[in-house]
PDB file of C-alpha atoms (C1' of nucleotides) in Angstrom:
ATOM      1  CA  MET A  97      14.956 -17.120 -33.063  1.00 76.00           C
ATOM      2  CA  SER A  98      12.661 -14.175 -33.743  1.00 82.00           C
ATOM      3  CA  CYS A  99      10.350 -12.805 -31.085  1.00 82.00           C
ATOM      4  CA  THR A 100       7.366 -14.135 -32.970  1.00 85.00           C
ATOM      5  CA  GLU A 101       8.873 -17.598 -32.983  1.00 87.00           C
ATOM      6  CA  THR A 102       9.733 -17.397 -29.301  1.00 90.00           C
ATOM      7  CA  LEU A 103       6.129 -16.522 -28.579  1.00 92.00           C
ATOM      8  CA  ARG A 104       4.643 -19.227 -30.790  1.00 91.00           C
ATOM      9  CA  ASP A 105       6.991 -21.803 -29.406  1.00 91.00           C
ATOM     10  CA  GLN A 106       5.412 -21.352 -26.014  1.00 92.00           C
ATOM     11  CA  GLY A 107       1.846 -21.309 -27.311  1.00 92.00           C
ATOM     12  CA  TYR A 108       1.480 -17.531 -27.367  1.00 96.00           C
ATOM     13  CA  ARG A 109       0.396 -15.394 -30.290  1.00 95.00           C
ATOM     14  CA  MET A 110       1.964 -12.458 -32.041  1.00 96.00           C
ATOM     15  CA  THR A 111      -0.539  -9.627 -32.101  1.00 96.00           C
ATOM     16  CA  PRO A 112      -0.272  -6.104 -33.472  1.00 96.00           C
ATOM     17  CA  GLN A 113      -0.192  -4.774 -29.919  1.00 96.00           C
ATOM     18  CA  ARG A 114       2.684  -7.022 -28.935  1.00 97.00           C
ATOM     19  CA  ARG A 115       4.558  -6.154 -32.094  1.00 96.00           C
ATOM     20  CA  MET A 116       4.233  -2.435 -31.404  1.00 96.00           C
ATOM     21  CA  ILE A 117       5.288  -2.814 -27.793  1.00 97.00           C
ATOM     22  CA  LEU A 118       8.329  -4.851 -28.772  1.00 96.00           C
ATOM     23  CA  THR A 119       9.311  -2.350 -31.436  1.00 96.00           C
ATOM     24  CA  THR A 120       8.957   0.520 -29.003  1.00 96.00           C
ATOM     25  CA  ILE A 121      11.174  -1.151 -26.426  1.00 96.00           C
ATOM     26  CA  HIS A 122      13.705  -2.096 -29.051  1.00 94.00           C
ATOM     27  CA  ASN A 123      13.884   1.371 -30.556  1.00 94.00           C
ATOM     28  CA  SER A 124      14.160   3.097 -27.226  1.00 92.00           C
ATOM     29  CA  ASP A 125      17.555   4.575 -26.478  1.00 83.00           C
ATOM     30  CA  HIS A 126      17.040   4.266 -22.749  1.00 82.00           C
ATOM     31  CA  HIS A 127      15.376   2.098 -20.162  1.00 86.00           C
ATOM     32  CA  ILE A 128      11.763   2.823 -20.878  1.00 93.00           C
ATOM     33  CA  SER A 129       8.815   2.800 -18.481  1.00 94.00           C
ATOM     34  CA  ALA A 130       5.409   1.196 -19.037  1.00 96.00           C
ATOM     35  CA  ASP A 131       3.691   4.501 -19.544  1.00 94.00           C
ATOM     36  CA  GLU A 132       6.350   5.769 -21.946  1.00 96.00           C
ATOM     37  CA  ILE A 133       5.709   2.638 -23.991  1.00 97.00           C
ATOM     38  CA  TYR A 134       1.995   3.235 -23.696  1.00 97.00           C
ATOM     39  CA  GLU A 135       2.297   6.864 -24.817  1.00 95.00           C
ATOM     40  CA  GLN A 136       4.209   5.914 -27.940  1.00 95.00           C
ATOM     41  CA  VAL A 137       1.984   3.020 -28.907  1.00 95.00           C
ATOM     42  CA  HIS A 138      -1.178   4.895 -28.032  1.00 93.00           C
ATOM     43  CA  ALA A 139      -0.136   7.838 -30.238  1.00 91.00           C
ATOM     44  CA  LYS A 140      -0.317   5.570 -33.263  1.00 89.00           C
ATOM     45  CA  TYR A 141      -3.167   3.285 -32.160  1.00 89.00           C
ATOM     46  CA  PRO A 142      -5.366   5.118 -29.669  1.00 90.00           C
ATOM     47  CA  GLN A 143      -7.492   2.110 -28.843  1.00 89.00           C
ATOM     48  CA  VAL A 144      -4.590   0.291 -27.210  1.00 94.00           C
ATOM     49  CA  ASN A 145      -4.974  -0.038 -23.476  1.00 96.00           C
ATOM     50  CA  ILE A 146      -2.382   0.388 -20.731  1.00 97.00           C
ATOM     51  CA  SER A 147      -3.329  -2.977 -19.235  1.00 97.00           C
ATOM     52  CA  THR A 148      -2.256  -4.646 -22.455  1.00 97.00           C
ATOM     53  CA  VAL A 149       1.121  -2.969 -22.078  1.00 98.00           C
ATOM     54  CA  TYR A 150       1.509  -4.334 -18.570  1.00 98.00           C
ATOM     55  CA  ARG A 151       0.348  -7.802 -19.560  1.00 97.00           C
ATOM     56  CA  THR A 152       2.717  -7.836 -22.503  1.00 97.00           C
ATOM     57  CA  LEU A 153       5.645  -6.718 -20.391  1.00 97.00           C
ATOM     58  CA  GLU A 154       4.859  -9.476 -17.924  1.00 96.00           C
ATOM     59  CA  LEU A 155       4.936 -11.997 -20.763  1.00 96.00           C
ATOM     60  CA  LEU A 156       8.103 -10.646 -22.360  1.00 96.00           C
ATOM     61  CA  LYS A 157       9.864 -10.846 -19.015  1.00 94.00           C
ATOM     62  CA  GLU A 158       8.733 -14.439 -18.641  1.00 93.00           C
ATOM     63  CA  LEU A 159      10.061 -15.296 -22.082  1.00 94.00           C
ATOM     64  CA  GLY A 160      13.345 -13.600 -21.326  1.00 92.00           C
ATOM     65  CA  LEU A 161      13.004 -11.055 -24.125  1.00 93.00           C
ATOM     66  CA  VAL A 162      12.928  -8.036 -21.881  1.00 94.00           C
ATOM     67  CA  THR A 163      14.368  -7.141 -18.489  1.00 89.00           C
ATOM     68  CA  GLU A 164      12.604  -5.220 -15.776  1.00 89.00           C
ATOM     69  CA  THR A 165      14.721  -2.933 -13.621  1.00 81.00           C
ATOM     70  CA  ASP A 166      13.893  -0.898 -10.586  1.00 76.00           C
ATOM     71  CA  LEU A 167      15.871   2.303 -11.071  1.00 71.00           C
ATOM     72  CA  GLY A 168      13.897   4.097  -8.379  1.00 70.00           C
ATOM     73  CA  GLY A 169      11.309   6.764  -9.001  1.00 73.00           C
ATOM     74  CA  GLY A 170       8.481   4.409  -8.159  1.00 79.00           C
ATOM     75  CA  ARG A 171       8.191   2.802 -11.562  1.00 86.00           C
ATOM     76  CA  PHE A 172       9.818  -0.095 -13.299  1.00 89.00           C
ATOM     77  CA  ARG A 173      11.843   0.313 -16.447  1.00 89.00           C
ATOM     78  CA  TYR A 174      12.207  -2.102 -19.302  1.00 93.00           C
ATOM     79  CA  HIS A 175      14.992  -2.948 -21.674  1.00 91.00           C
ATOM     80  CA  SER A 176      15.455  -5.254 -24.638  1.00 92.00           C
ATOM     81  CA  VAL A 177      17.615  -8.239 -23.711  1.00 88.00           C
ATOM     82  CA  GLU A 178      19.025  -8.348 -27.266  1.00 85.00           C
ATOM     83  CA  LYS A 179      20.652  -4.995 -26.705  1.00 82.00           C
ATOM     84  CA  GLY A 180      22.669  -6.397 -23.872  1.00 75.00           C
ATOM     85  CA  HIS A 181      23.670  -5.388 -20.411  1.00 73.00           C
ATOM     86  CA  HIS A 182      25.102  -2.175 -19.269  1.00 74.00           C
ATOM     87  CA  HIS A 183      25.218  -0.066 -16.203  1.00 79.00           C
ATOM     88  CA  HIS A 184      24.549   3.546 -15.497  1.00 78.00           C
ATOM     89  CA  LEU A 185      26.158   6.380 -13.692  1.00 82.00           C
ATOM     90  CA  VAL A 186      23.365   8.795 -12.944  1.00 75.00           C
ATOM     91  CA  CYS A 187      24.321  12.356 -12.049  1.00 74.00           C
ATOM     92  CA  ARG A 188      22.140  13.762  -9.284  1.00 66.00           C
ATOM     93  CA  LYS A 189      22.847  17.345 -10.353  1.00 67.00           C
ATOM     94  CA  CYS A 190      22.415  17.413 -14.111  1.00 70.00           C
ATOM     95  CA  GLY A 191      20.497  14.152 -14.440  1.00 64.00           C
ATOM     96  CA  ARG A 192      22.683  12.872 -17.247  1.00 71.00           C
ATOM     97  CA  MET A 193      23.325   9.160 -17.492  1.00 74.00           C
ATOM     98  CA  PHE A 194      26.653   7.658 -18.466  1.00 81.00           C
ATOM     99  CA  GLU A 195      27.256   4.115 -19.502  1.00 79.00           C
ATOM    100  CA  LEU A 196      29.610   2.054 -17.475  1.00 82.00           C
ATOM    101  CA  ASP A 197      31.120  -1.134 -18.734  1.00 77.00           C
ATOM    102  CA  ASP A 198      31.056  -4.447 -16.959  1.00 78.00           C
ATOM    103  CA  SER A 199      34.763  -4.517 -16.187  1.00 82.00           C
ATOM    104  CA  ALA A 200      34.403  -1.908 -13.453  1.00 82.00           C
ATOM    105  CA  LEU A 201      31.949  -4.119 -11.628  1.00 86.00           C
ATOM    106  CA  GLN A 202      33.538  -7.507 -11.972  1.00 86.00           C
ATOM    107  CA  PRO A 203      35.779  -7.087  -8.915  1.00 87.00           C
ATOM    108  CA  LEU A 204      32.737  -6.273  -6.805  1.00 89.00           C
ATOM    109  CA  GLU A 205      30.863  -9.245  -8.184  1.00 89.00           C
ATOM    110  CA  GLY A 206      33.788 -11.445  -7.244  1.00 90.00           C
ATOM    111  CA  VAL A 207      34.050 -10.102  -3.696  1.00 89.00           C
ATOM    112  CA  LEU A 208      30.342 -10.591  -3.060  1.00 90.00           C
ATOM    113  CA  LEU A 209      30.470 -14.163  -4.247  1.00 90.00           C
ATOM    114  CA  ARG A 210      33.603 -15.118  -2.360  1.00 91.00           C
ATOM    115  CA  LYS A 211      32.984 -13.237   0.836  1.00 89.00           C
ATOM    116  CA  TYR A 212      29.213 -13.471   1.159  1.00 89.00           C
ATOM    117  CA  GLY A 213      28.250 -16.360  -1.112  1.00 91.00           C
ATOM    118  CA  PHE A 214      25.963 -13.876  -2.803  1.00 91.00           C
ATOM    119  CA  LYS A 215      25.434 -14.155  -6.560  1.00 89.00           C
ATOM    120  CA  ALA A 216      24.864 -10.518  -7.432  1.00 89.00           C
ATOM    121  CA  ASP A 217      22.816  -9.616 -10.448  1.00 82.00           C
ATOM    122  CA  LEU A 218      24.560  -6.474 -11.539  1.00 81.00           C
ATOM    123  CA  SER A 219      22.868  -6.158 -14.869  1.00 72.00           C
ATOM    124  CA  HIS A 220      21.501  -2.694 -15.252  1.00 67.00           C
ATOM    125  CA  LEU A 221      22.879  -1.373 -12.037  1.00 75.00           C
ATOM    126  CA  ALA A 222      22.415   2.325 -11.454  1.00 77.00           C
ATOM    127  CA  VAL A 223      24.967   4.216  -9.421  1.00 83.00           C
ATOM    128  CA  PHE A 224      24.010   7.694  -8.302  1.00 78.00           C
ATOM    129  CA  GLY A 225      26.433  10.517  -7.680  1.00 80.00           C
ATOM    130  CA  ASN A 226      27.969  13.561  -9.332  1.00 82.00           C
ATOM    131  CA  CYS A 227      29.593  13.642 -12.754  1.00 85.00           C
ATOM    132  CA  VAL A 228      32.923  15.239 -13.714  1.00 88.00           C
ATOM    133  CA  GLU A 229      31.427  18.454 -14.957  1.00 83.00           C
ATOM    134  CA  CYS A 230      29.115  19.005 -12.041  1.00 81.00           C
ATOM    135  CA  ARG A 231      31.969  18.522  -9.614  1.00 84.00           C
ATOM    136  CA  ARG A 232      33.876  21.514 -10.947  1.00 79.00           C
TER     137      ARG A 232
ATOM    138  CA  MET B 137      21.345  17.689  20.114  1.00 76.00           C
ATOM    139  CA  SER B 138      18.267  15.581  20.881  1.00 84.00           C
ATOM    140  CA  CYS B 139      15.547  14.998  18.315  1.00 83.00           C
ATOM    141  CA  THR B 140      13.185  17.147  20.322  1.00 87.00           C
ATOM    142  CA  GLU B 141      15.667  19.991  20.267  1.00 89.00           C
ATOM    143  CA  THR B 142      16.289  19.560  16.545  1.00 92.00           C
ATOM    144  CA  LEU B 143      12.564  19.831  15.963  1.00 93.00           C
ATOM    145  CA  ARG B 144      12.048  22.851  18.213  1.00 92.00           C
ATOM    146  CA  ASP B 145      15.034  24.592  16.715  1.00 92.00           C
ATOM    147  CA  GLN B 146      13.264  24.649  13.386  1.00 93.00           C
ATOM    148  CA  GLY B 147       9.922  25.683  14.820  1.00 93.00           C
ATOM    149  CA  TYR B 148       8.399  22.210  14.921  1.00 96.00           C
ATOM    150  CA  ARG B 149       6.830  20.459  17.902  1.00 95.00           C
ATOM    151  CA  MET B 150       7.493  17.197  19.627  1.00 96.00           C
ATOM    152  CA  THR B 151       4.251  15.256  19.804  1.00 96.00           C
ATOM    153  CA  PRO B 152       3.483  11.806  21.219  1.00 96.00           C
ATOM    154  CA  GLN B 153       3.022  10.518  17.661  1.00 97.00           C
ATOM    155  CA  ARG B 154       6.405  11.808  16.546  1.00 97.00           C
ATOM    156  CA  ARG B 155       8.041  10.396  19.645  1.00 96.00           C
ATOM    157  CA  MET B 156       6.585   6.945  18.972  1.00 97.00           C
ATOM    158  CA  ILE B 157       7.562   7.013  15.315  1.00 97.00           C
ATOM    159  CA  LEU B 158      11.120   8.048  16.145  1.00 97.00           C
ATOM    160  CA  THR B 159      11.396   5.344  18.791  1.00 96.00           C
ATOM    161  CA  THR B 160      10.092   2.728  16.392  1.00 97.00           C
ATOM    162  CA  ILE B 161      12.609   3.662  13.709  1.00 96.00           C
ATOM    163  CA  HIS B 162      15.415   3.802  16.207  1.00 95.00           C
ATOM    164  CA  ASN B 163      14.590   0.426  17.746  1.00 94.00           C
ATOM    165  CA  SER B 164      14.195  -1.298  14.408  1.00 92.00           C
ATOM    166  CA  ASP B 165      16.934  -3.739  13.529  1.00 84.00           C
ATOM    167  CA  HIS B 166      16.387  -3.241   9.822  1.00 84.00           C
ATOM    168  CA  HIS B 167      15.354  -0.619   7.312  1.00 88.00           C
ATOM    169  CA  ILE B 168      11.724  -0.255   8.191  1.00 94.00           C
ATOM    170  CA  SER B 169       8.833   0.653   5.909  1.00 96.00           C
ATOM    171  CA  ALA B 170       6.105   3.195   6.599  1.00 97.00           C
ATOM    172  CA  ASP B 171       3.477   0.564   7.175  1.00 95.00           C
ATOM    173  CA  GLU B 172       5.718  -1.442   9.478  1.00 96.00           C
ATOM    174  CA  ILE B 173       6.136   1.716  11.539  1.00 97.00           C
ATOM    175  CA  TYR B 174       2.412   2.266  11.393  1.00 97.00           C
ATOM    176  CA  GLU B 175       1.643  -1.308  12.519  1.00 95.00           C
ATOM    177  CA  GLN B 176       3.864  -0.981  15.548  1.00 95.00           C
ATOM    178  CA  VAL B 177       2.671   2.445  16.591  1.00 96.00           C
ATOM    179  CA  HIS B 178      -0.952   1.623  15.862  1.00 94.00           C
ATOM    180  CA  ALA B 179      -0.772  -1.505  18.035  1.00 91.00           C
ATOM    181  CA  LYS B 180      -0.138   0.699  21.052  1.00 89.00           C
ATOM    182  CA  TYR B 181      -2.184   3.738  20.055  1.00 90.00           C
ATOM    183  CA  PRO B 182      -4.947   2.685  17.655  1.00 90.00           C
ATOM    184  CA  GLN B 183      -6.086   6.213  16.920  1.00 89.00           C
ATOM    185  CA  VAL B 184      -2.810   7.060  15.161  1.00 94.00           C
ATOM    186  CA  ASN B 185      -3.229   7.509  11.445  1.00 96.00           C
ATOM    187  CA  ILE B 186      -0.984   6.332   8.602  1.00 97.00           C
ATOM    188  CA  SER B 187      -0.912   9.815   7.114  1.00 97.00           C
ATOM    189  CA  THR B 188       0.729  11.073  10.279  1.00 98.00           C
ATOM    190  CA  VAL B 189       3.419   8.455   9.795  1.00 98.00           C
ATOM    191  CA  TYR B 190       4.091   9.655   6.251  1.00 98.00           C
ATOM    192  CA  ARG B 191       4.045  13.291   7.261  1.00 97.00           C
ATOM    193  CA  THR B 192       6.427  12.616  10.111  1.00 98.00           C
ATOM    194  CA  LEU B 193       8.802  10.666   7.876  1.00 97.00           C
ATOM    195  CA  GLU B 194       8.804  13.552   5.431  1.00 96.00           C
ATOM    196  CA  LEU B 195       9.758  15.911   8.236  1.00 97.00           C
ATOM    197  CA  LEU B 196      12.427  13.660   9.713  1.00 96.00           C
ATOM    198  CA  LYS B 197      14.047  13.343   6.287  1.00 95.00           C
ATOM    199  CA  GLU B 198      14.032  17.110   5.937  1.00 94.00           C
ATOM    200  CA  LEU B 199      15.687  17.505   9.311  1.00 94.00           C
ATOM    201  CA  GLY B 200      18.275  14.897   8.430  1.00 93.00           C
ATOM    202  CA  LEU B 201      17.305  12.569  11.254  1.00 94.00           C
ATOM    203  CA  VAL B 202      16.208   9.716   9.018  1.00 94.00           C
ATOM    204  CA  THR B 203      17.168   8.466   5.565  1.00 90.00           C
ATOM    205  CA  GLU B 204      14.809   7.179   2.936  1.00 89.00           C
ATOM    206  CA  THR B 205      16.036   4.391   0.698  1.00 84.00           C
ATOM    207  CA  ASP B 206      14.468   2.725  -2.301  1.00 79.00           C
ATOM    208  CA  LEU B 207      15.345  -0.925  -1.840  1.00 76.00           C
ATOM    209  CA  GLY B 208      12.829  -2.055  -4.426  1.00 74.00           C
ATOM    210  CA  GLY B 209       9.602  -3.860  -3.630  1.00 77.00           C
ATOM    211  CA  GLY B 210       7.601  -0.748  -4.362  1.00 82.00           C
ATOM    212  CA  ARG B 211       7.980   0.876  -0.984  1.00 89.00           C
ATOM    213  CA  PHE B 212      10.483   3.143   0.643  1.00 91.00           C
ATOM    214  CA  ARG B 213      12.389   2.137   3.719  1.00 91.00           C
ATOM    215  CA  TYR B 214      13.607   4.322   6.532  1.00 94.00           C
ATOM    216  CA  HIS B 215      16.613   4.263   8.743  1.00 92.00           C
ATOM    217  CA  SER B 216      17.896   6.278  11.673  1.00 93.00           C
ATOM    218  CA  VAL B 217      20.828   8.456  10.593  1.00 89.00           C
ATOM    219  CA  GLU B 218      22.410   8.059  14.043  1.00 86.00           C
ATOM    220  CA  LYS B 219      22.881   4.374  13.351  1.00 83.00           C
ATOM    221  CA  GLY B 220      25.073   5.102  10.344  1.00 76.00           C
ATOM    222  CA  HIS B 221      25.495   3.946   6.779  1.00 74.00           C
ATOM    223  CA  HIS B 222      25.592   0.493   5.362  1.00 75.00           C
ATOM    224  CA  HIS B 223      24.733  -1.346   2.198  1.00 80.00           C
ATOM    225  CA  HIS B 224      22.445  -4.224   1.378  1.00 81.00           C
ATOM    226  CA  LEU B 225      22.430  -7.452  -0.461  1.00 86.00           C
ATOM    227  CA  VAL B 226      18.801  -8.156  -1.305  1.00 81.00           C
ATOM    228  CA  CYS B 227      17.866 -11.711  -2.271  1.00 81.00           C
ATOM    229  CA  ARG B 228      15.403 -11.811  -5.128  1.00 72.00           C
ATOM    230  CA  LYS B 229      14.160 -15.269  -4.129  1.00 73.00           C
ATOM    231  CA  CYS B 230      13.597 -15.160  -0.384  1.00 76.00           C
ATOM    232  CA  GLY B 231      13.568 -11.388  -0.026  1.00 73.00           C
ATOM    233  CA  ARG B 232      16.015 -11.425   2.865  1.00 78.00           C
ATOM    234  CA  MET B 233      18.413  -8.551   3.230  1.00 80.00           C
ATOM    235  CA  PHE B 234      22.032  -8.837   4.287  1.00 85.00           C
ATOM    236  CA  GLU B 235      24.298  -6.075   5.425  1.00 81.00           C
ATOM    237  CA  LEU B 236      27.402  -5.342   3.467  1.00 83.00           C
ATOM    238  CA  ASP B 237      30.196  -3.245   4.804  1.00 77.00           C
ATOM    239  CA  ASP B 238      31.790  -0.315   3.076  1.00 78.00           C
ATOM    240  CA  SER B 239      35.092  -2.025   2.407  1.00 82.00           C
ATOM    241  CA  ALA B 240      33.592  -4.166  -0.376  1.00 83.00           C
ATOM    242  CA  LEU B 241      32.574  -1.045  -2.246  1.00 86.00           C
ATOM    243  CA  GLN B 242      35.614   1.126  -1.823  1.00 86.00           C
ATOM    244  CA  PRO B 243      37.438  -0.352  -4.836  1.00 87.00           C
ATOM    245  CA  LEU B 244      34.441   0.392  -7.035  1.00 88.00           C
ATOM    246  CA  GLU B 245      34.222   3.915  -5.687  1.00 89.00           C
ATOM    247  CA  GLY B 246      37.894   4.377  -6.553  1.00 90.00           C
ATOM    248  CA  VAL B 247      37.550   3.053 -10.094  1.00 89.00           C
ATOM    249  CA  LEU B 248      34.592   5.282 -10.838  1.00 90.00           C
ATOM    250  CA  LEU B 249      36.425   8.334  -9.619  1.00 90.00           C
ATOM    251  CA  ARG B 250      39.692   7.610 -11.419  1.00 90.00           C
ATOM    252  CA  LYS B 251      38.314   6.246 -14.648  1.00 88.00           C
ATOM    253  CA  TYR B 252      35.144   8.276 -15.060  1.00 89.00           C
ATOM    254  CA  GLY B 253      35.670  11.269 -12.809  1.00 90.00           C
ATOM    255  CA  PHE B 254      32.405  10.259 -11.207  1.00 90.00           C
ATOM    256  CA  LYS B 255      31.932  10.814  -7.476  1.00 89.00           C
ATOM    257  CA  ALA B 256      29.608   7.973  -6.596  1.00 88.00           C
ATOM    258  CA  ASP B 257      27.279   8.210  -3.642  1.00 81.00           C
ATOM    259  CA  LEU B 258      27.212   4.653  -2.465  1.00 81.00           C
ATOM    260  CA  SER B 259      25.436   5.227   0.826  1.00 72.00           C
ATOM    261  CA  HIS B 260      22.638   2.724   1.206  1.00 68.00           C
ATOM    262  CA  LEU B 261      23.331   0.972  -2.031  1.00 76.00           C
ATOM    263  CA  ALA B 262      21.201  -2.076  -2.688  1.00 79.00           C
ATOM    264  CA  VAL B 263      22.600  -4.951  -4.692  1.00 84.00           C
ATOM    265  CA  PHE B 264      20.087  -7.525  -5.898  1.00 81.00           C
ATOM    266  CA  GLY B 265      20.811 -11.177  -6.524  1.00 84.00           C
ATOM    267  CA  ASN B 266      20.550 -14.573  -4.885  1.00 85.00           C
ATOM    268  CA  CYS B 267      21.759 -15.434  -1.415  1.00 87.00           C
ATOM    269  CA  VAL B 268      23.815 -18.455  -0.403  1.00 89.00           C
ATOM    270  CA  GLU B 269      20.867 -20.524   0.717  1.00 83.00           C
ATOM    271  CA  CYS B 270      18.698 -19.818  -2.276  1.00 83.00           C
ATOM    272  CA  ARG B 271      21.513 -20.798  -4.620  1.00 84.00           C
ATOM    273  CA  ARG B 272      21.615 -24.364  -3.293  1.00 80.00           C
TER     274      ARG B 272
ATOM    275  C1'  DT C 246      -3.603  32.007  22.292  1.00 57.20           C
ATOM    276  C1'  DT C 247      -2.563  30.349  17.927  1.00 57.20           C
ATOM    277  C1'  DA C 248       0.266  28.193  14.495  1.00 57.20           C
ATOM    278  C1'  DA C 249       1.497  23.510  14.105  1.00 57.20           C
ATOM    279  C1'  DA C 250      -0.084  18.956  13.977  1.00 57.20           C
ATOM    280  C1'  DT C 251      -3.554  15.475  13.703  1.00 57.20           C
ATOM    281  C1'  DG C 252      -7.388  12.226  12.032  1.00 57.20           C
ATOM    282  C1'  DC C 253     -10.248  11.286   8.524  1.00 57.20           C
ATOM    283  C1'  DA C 254     -11.633  10.621   3.946  1.00 57.20           C
ATOM    284  C1'  DA C 255     -10.788  11.156  -0.512  1.00 57.20           C
ATOM    285  C1'  DA C 256      -7.491  11.333  -4.244  1.00 57.20           C
ATOM    286  C1'  DC C 257      -3.207  10.159  -6.293  1.00 57.20           C
ATOM    287  C1'  DG C 258       0.011   7.304  -9.555  1.00 57.20           C
ATOM    288  C1'  DC C 259       1.420   2.854 -10.889  1.00 57.20           C
ATOM    289  C1'  DT C 260      -0.002  -1.726 -11.456  1.00 57.20           C
ATOM    290  C1'  DT C 261      -3.215  -5.714 -11.441  1.00 57.20           C
ATOM    291  C1'  DT C 262      -7.505  -8.162 -12.212  1.00 57.20           C
ATOM    292  C1'  DG C 263     -12.354  -9.899 -13.608  1.00 57.20           C
ATOM    293  C1'  DC C 264     -15.064 -10.257 -17.368  1.00 57.20           C
ATOM    294  C1'  DA C 265     -17.297 -10.044 -21.737  1.00 57.20           C
ATOM    295  C1'  DA C 266     -15.997  -9.293 -26.552  1.00 57.20           C
ATOM    296  C1'  DT C 267     -12.576  -9.999 -30.118  1.00 57.20           C
ATOM    297  C1'  DT C 268      -9.075 -12.346 -32.780  1.00 57.20           C
ATOM    298  C1'  DG C 269      -4.891 -15.169 -34.401  1.00 57.20           C
ATOM    299  C1'  DA C 270      -3.668 -19.661 -35.904  1.00 57.20           C
TER     300       DA C 270
ATOM    301  C1'  DT D 997     -13.182 -23.153 -34.412  1.00 57.20           C
ATOM    302  C1'  DC D 998     -11.771 -21.793 -29.811  1.00 57.20           C
ATOM    303  C1'  DA D 999      -8.220 -20.759 -26.579  1.00 57.20           C
ATOM    304  C1'  DA D1000      -5.497 -16.739 -26.332  1.00 57.20           C
ATOM    305  C1'  DT D1001      -5.775 -11.921 -26.170  1.00 57.20           C
ATOM    306  C1'  DT D1002      -7.839  -7.597 -25.729  1.00 57.20           C
ATOM    307  C1'  DG D1003     -10.360  -3.295 -23.915  1.00 57.20           C
ATOM    308  C1'  DC D1004     -12.710  -1.613 -20.328  1.00 57.20           C
ATOM    309  C1'  DA D1005     -13.757  -0.607 -15.727  1.00 57.20           C
ATOM    310  C1'  DA D1006     -12.861  -1.361 -11.258  1.00 57.20           C
ATOM    311  C1'  DA D1007      -9.819  -2.458  -7.620  1.00 57.20           C
ATOM    312  C1'  DG D1008      -5.338  -2.829  -5.264  1.00 57.20           C
ATOM    313  C1'  DC D1009      -1.427  -0.840  -3.025  1.00 57.20           C
ATOM    314  C1'  DG D1010       1.650   2.696  -1.261  1.00 57.20           C
ATOM    315  C1'  DT D1011       1.589   7.471  -0.789  1.00 57.20           C
ATOM    316  C1'  DT D1012      -0.251  12.316  -0.672  1.00 57.20           C
ATOM    317  C1'  DT D1013      -3.564  15.996   0.209  1.00 57.20           C
ATOM    318  C1'  DG D1014      -7.618  19.102   1.750  1.00 57.20           C
ATOM    319  C1'  DC D1015      -9.979  20.283   5.567  1.00 57.20           C
ATOM    320  C1'  DA D1016     -12.033  20.704  10.015  1.00 57.20           C
ATOM    321  C1'  DT D1017     -10.527  19.650  14.721  1.00 57.20           C
ATOM    322  C1'  DT D1018      -7.173  19.249  18.303  1.00 57.20           C
ATOM    323  C1'  DT D1019      -2.989  20.439  20.756  1.00 57.20           C
ATOM    324  C1'  DA D1020       1.948  21.912  22.126  1.00 57.20           C
ATOM    325  C1'  DA D1021       4.237  25.698  23.653  1.00 57.20           C
TER     326       DA D1021
END
DNA sequence: TTAAATGCAAACGCTTTGCAATTGA
DNA sequence: TCAATTGCAAAGCGTTTGCATTTAA
């Protein structure tokens, strides 16, 4: 089902603003923040308002089209659900981010569930530390 | 070395406000936020200002007496370094936080190092999800 | 004595909200 | 048509800052 259909199905409308916001999130190669989305959309259509971005993100979360992650830094970051889950290794020295596949985290997920009864949501986890190169 | 000595050593002063803030953090049974500290201190000494709390926290971080952690929820939380490291399971439904001991994370730490050459800093990690009770 | 620390008020950055005007279906 | 959506401006919240006053050493 397309995004437009998902929206309409729930009684919402597809608007140019929503289309641009969706495209921006989808084309982003990283977890993007509200104001990064705003900057990009605003560059093309200056009349678009930041509050529309926030309201749209709220809606897209609700519809399950986008995930919101708190990666620190005092702002939320957003990611297209279609593009799937992945985790990050964030180097504190050089700032680079490395992708980490699920398999490394499954043991942890299992331990938390068995030992603590806690169903961890490890989608988009960020682990901070130092990368190979910076450790040399 | 006492906190007072640590302060003086670096040319800072021990003030009643700083003493109260330190005591509050040290007596807290959880990772406490700036406004929780403020509430407690303010209850005893109403003239104390929130900006003093923030400035003191900044200083205590610098001196390595207190750690600042981003556990989500849009506010930082503080913890006495003396009381040591631990991790958290944060329930997204009820908001409760559970302590998690190091042993659950050591396998992950090992995998990241061996497989990715990444030295993870897992002190004060926060894992989000749903707790036993909220999963019923 | 005097630099460090405080209280106060105002500003900050990110996010939310009320409301009148606009617009998609 | 008309409820959903928007832009705008203002407010909310946690945090920071400038400045005149107070205070620890």
